[in-house]
PDB file of C-alpha atoms and ligand atoms in Angstrom:
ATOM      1  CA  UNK A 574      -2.254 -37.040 -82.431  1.00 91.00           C
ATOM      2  CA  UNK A 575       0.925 -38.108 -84.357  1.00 97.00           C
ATOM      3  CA  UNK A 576       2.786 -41.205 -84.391  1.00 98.00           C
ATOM      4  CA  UNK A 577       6.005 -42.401 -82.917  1.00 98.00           C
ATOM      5  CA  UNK A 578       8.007 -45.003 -83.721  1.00 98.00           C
ATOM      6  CA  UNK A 579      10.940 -46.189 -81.691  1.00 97.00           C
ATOM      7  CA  UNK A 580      13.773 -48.119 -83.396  1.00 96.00           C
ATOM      8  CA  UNK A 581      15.289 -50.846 -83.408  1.00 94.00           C
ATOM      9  CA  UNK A 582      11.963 -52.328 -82.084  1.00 95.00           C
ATOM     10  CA  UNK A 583       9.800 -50.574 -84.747  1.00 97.00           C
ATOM     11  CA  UNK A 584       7.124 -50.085 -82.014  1.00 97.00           C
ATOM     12  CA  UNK A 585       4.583 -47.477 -83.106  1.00 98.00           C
ATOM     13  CA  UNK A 586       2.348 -45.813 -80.757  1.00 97.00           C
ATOM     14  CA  UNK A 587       0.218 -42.590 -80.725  1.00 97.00           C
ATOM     15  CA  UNK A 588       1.230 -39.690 -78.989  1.00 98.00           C
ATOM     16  CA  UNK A 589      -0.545 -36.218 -78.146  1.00 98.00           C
ATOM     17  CA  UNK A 590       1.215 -33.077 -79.041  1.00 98.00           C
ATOM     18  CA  UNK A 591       2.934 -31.270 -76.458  1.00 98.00           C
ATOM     19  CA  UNK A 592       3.646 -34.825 -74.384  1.00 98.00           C
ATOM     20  CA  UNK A 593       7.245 -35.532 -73.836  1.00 98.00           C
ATOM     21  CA  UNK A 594       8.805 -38.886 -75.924  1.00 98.00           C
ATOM     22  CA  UNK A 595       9.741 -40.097 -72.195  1.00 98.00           C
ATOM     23  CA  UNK A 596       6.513 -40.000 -71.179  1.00 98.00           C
ATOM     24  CA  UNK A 597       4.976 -41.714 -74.401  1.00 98.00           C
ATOM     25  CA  UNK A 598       7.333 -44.259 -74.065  1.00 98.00           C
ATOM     26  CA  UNK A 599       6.815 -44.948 -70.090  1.00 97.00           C
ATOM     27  CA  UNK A 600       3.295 -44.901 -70.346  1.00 97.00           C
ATOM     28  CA  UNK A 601       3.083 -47.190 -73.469  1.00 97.00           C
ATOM     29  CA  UNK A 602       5.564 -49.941 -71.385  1.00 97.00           C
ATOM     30  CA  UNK A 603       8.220 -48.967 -74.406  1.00 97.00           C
ATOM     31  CA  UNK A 604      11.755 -50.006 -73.281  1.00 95.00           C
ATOM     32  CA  UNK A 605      13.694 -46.972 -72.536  1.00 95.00           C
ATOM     33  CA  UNK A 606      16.777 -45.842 -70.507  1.00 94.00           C
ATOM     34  CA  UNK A 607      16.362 -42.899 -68.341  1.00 95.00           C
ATOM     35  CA  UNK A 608      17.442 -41.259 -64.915  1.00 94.00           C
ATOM     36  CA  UNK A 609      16.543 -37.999 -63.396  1.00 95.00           C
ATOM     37  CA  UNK A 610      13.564 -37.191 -65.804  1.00 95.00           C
ATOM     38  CA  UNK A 611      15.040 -33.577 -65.728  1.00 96.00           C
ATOM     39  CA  UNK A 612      17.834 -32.450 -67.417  1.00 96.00           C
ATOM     40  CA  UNK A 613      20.179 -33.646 -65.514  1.00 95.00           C
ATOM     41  CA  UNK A 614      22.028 -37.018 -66.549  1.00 93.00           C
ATOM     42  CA  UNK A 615      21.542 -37.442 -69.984  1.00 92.00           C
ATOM     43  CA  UNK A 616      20.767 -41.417 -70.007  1.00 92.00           C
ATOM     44  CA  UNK A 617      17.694 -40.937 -72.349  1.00 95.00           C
ATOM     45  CA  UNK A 618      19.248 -39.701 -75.463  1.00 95.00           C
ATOM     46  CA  UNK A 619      17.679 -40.717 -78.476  1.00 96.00           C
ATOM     47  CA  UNK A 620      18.677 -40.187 -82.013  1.00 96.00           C
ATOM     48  CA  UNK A 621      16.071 -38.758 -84.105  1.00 97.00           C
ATOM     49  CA  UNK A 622      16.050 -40.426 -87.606  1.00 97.00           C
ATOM     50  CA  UNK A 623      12.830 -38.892 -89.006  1.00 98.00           C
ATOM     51  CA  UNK A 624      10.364 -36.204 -87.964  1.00 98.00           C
ATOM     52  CA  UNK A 625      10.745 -33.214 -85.979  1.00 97.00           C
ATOM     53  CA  UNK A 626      10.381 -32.660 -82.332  1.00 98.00           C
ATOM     54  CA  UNK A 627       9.534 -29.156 -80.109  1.00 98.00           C
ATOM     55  CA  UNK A 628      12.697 -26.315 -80.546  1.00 98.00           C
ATOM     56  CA  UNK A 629      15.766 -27.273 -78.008  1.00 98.00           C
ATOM     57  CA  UNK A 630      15.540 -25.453 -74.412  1.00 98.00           C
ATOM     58  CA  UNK A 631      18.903 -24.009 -73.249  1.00 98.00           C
ATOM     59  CA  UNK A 632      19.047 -26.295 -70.642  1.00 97.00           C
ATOM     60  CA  UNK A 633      19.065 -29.303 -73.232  1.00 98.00           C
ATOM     61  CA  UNK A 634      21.097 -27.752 -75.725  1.00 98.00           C
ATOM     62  CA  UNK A 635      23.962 -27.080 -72.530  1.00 97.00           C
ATOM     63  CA  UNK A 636      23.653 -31.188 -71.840  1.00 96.00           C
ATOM     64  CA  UNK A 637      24.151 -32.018 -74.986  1.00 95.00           C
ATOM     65  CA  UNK A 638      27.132 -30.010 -75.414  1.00 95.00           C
ATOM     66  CA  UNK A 639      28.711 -30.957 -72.604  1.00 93.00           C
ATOM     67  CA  UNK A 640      27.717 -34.388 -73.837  1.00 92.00           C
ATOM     68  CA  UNK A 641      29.808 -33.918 -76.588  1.00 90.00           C
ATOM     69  CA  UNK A 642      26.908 -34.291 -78.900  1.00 92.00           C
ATOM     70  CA  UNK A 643      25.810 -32.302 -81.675  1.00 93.00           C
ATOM     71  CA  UNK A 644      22.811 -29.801 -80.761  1.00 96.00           C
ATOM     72  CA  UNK A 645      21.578 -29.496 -84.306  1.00 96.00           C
ATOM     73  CA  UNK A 646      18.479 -31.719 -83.538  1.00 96.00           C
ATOM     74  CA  UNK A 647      19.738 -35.062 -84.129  1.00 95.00           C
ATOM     75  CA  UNK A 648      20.117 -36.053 -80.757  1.00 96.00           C
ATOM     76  CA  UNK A 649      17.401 -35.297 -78.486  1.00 97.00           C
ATOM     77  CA  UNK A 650      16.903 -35.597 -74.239  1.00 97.00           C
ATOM     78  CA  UNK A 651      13.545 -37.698 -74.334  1.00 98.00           C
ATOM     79  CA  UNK A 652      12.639 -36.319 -71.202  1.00 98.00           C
ATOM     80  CA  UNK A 653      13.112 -32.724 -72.852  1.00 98.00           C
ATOM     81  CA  UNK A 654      12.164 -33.029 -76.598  1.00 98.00           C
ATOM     82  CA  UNK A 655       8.149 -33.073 -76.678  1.00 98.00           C
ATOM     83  CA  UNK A 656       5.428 -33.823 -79.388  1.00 98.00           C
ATOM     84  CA  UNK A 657       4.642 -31.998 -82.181  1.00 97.00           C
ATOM     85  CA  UNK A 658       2.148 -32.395 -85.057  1.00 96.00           C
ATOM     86  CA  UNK A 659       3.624 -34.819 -86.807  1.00 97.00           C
ATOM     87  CA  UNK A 660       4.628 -38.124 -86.603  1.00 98.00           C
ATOM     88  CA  UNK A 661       8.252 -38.966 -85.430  1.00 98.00           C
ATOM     89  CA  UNK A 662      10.994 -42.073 -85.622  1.00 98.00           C
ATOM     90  CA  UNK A 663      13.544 -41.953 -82.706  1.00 98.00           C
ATOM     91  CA  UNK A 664      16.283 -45.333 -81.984  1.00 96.00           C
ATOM     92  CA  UNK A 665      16.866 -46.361 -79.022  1.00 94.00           C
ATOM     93  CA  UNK A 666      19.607 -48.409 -79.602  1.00 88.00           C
ATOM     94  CA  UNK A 667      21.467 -44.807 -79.567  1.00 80.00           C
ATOM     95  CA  UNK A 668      21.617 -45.629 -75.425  1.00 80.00           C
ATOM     96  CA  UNK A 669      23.959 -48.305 -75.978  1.00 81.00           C
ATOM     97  CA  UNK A 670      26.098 -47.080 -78.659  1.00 81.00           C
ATOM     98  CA  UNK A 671      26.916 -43.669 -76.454  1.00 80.00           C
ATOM     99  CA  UNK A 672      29.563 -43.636 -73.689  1.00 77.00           C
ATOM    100  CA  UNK A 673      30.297 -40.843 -71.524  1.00 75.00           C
ATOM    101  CA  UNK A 674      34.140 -41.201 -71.958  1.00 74.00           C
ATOM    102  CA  UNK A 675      33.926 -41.799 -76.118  1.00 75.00           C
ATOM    103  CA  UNK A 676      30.780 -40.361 -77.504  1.00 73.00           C
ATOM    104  CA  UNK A 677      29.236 -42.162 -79.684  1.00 74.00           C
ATOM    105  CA  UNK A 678      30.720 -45.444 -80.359  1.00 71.00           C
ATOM    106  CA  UNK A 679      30.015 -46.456 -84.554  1.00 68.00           C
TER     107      UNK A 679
HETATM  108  S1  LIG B 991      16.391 -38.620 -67.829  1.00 78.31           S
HETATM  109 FE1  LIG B 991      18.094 -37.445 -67.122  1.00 78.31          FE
HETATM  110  S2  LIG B 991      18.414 -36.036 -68.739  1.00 78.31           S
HETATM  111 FE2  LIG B 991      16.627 -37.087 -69.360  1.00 78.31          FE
END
């Protein structure tokens, strides 16, 4: 089990490796944005400020980039990115500073 913690909240819950960060957060009643659960729309970006998540599928890595979004591991699908062995910080508040038309609004 390692840890995540979802910013700005600073909630921390436990979360099994190989589970998705969606799912963690769904099933733990955390606060989070999402849509199709696959790939698809791209509403549950997170930003990941510390820790490191499973290696980038090609079908995230082609969302991203067509979300104009860098694919070097900073910016992760939650629906996509899954659990590793070690304990991980992702913000939330990345949903509401990212428009489709700008990118990421500072
Ligand atoms: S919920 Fe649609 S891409 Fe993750």
């Amino acid at each position: 089990m390692a840890k995540i913690i979802f910013q700005p909240s600073g909630t921390e819950i436990e979360a099994a490796e190989g589970t998705k960060v969606l799912q963690n957060a769904i099933k733990n009643k955390v606060e989070i944005t999402y849509g199709c659960a696959s790939c698809r729309c791209g509403t549950c970006g997170v930003e990941v400020l510390a820790g490191e998540l499973s290696a980038m599928a090609e079908n995230e890595r082609t969302l991203l980039e067509n979300m104009r979004l860098p694919t070097d591991g900073r910016y992760r699908l939650s629906c996509q990115a899954r659990m590793m062995d070690t304990d991980v910080s992702v913000d939330l508040g990345f949903q509401i500073r990212y428009s489709p038309e700008r990118g990421i609004i500072e």
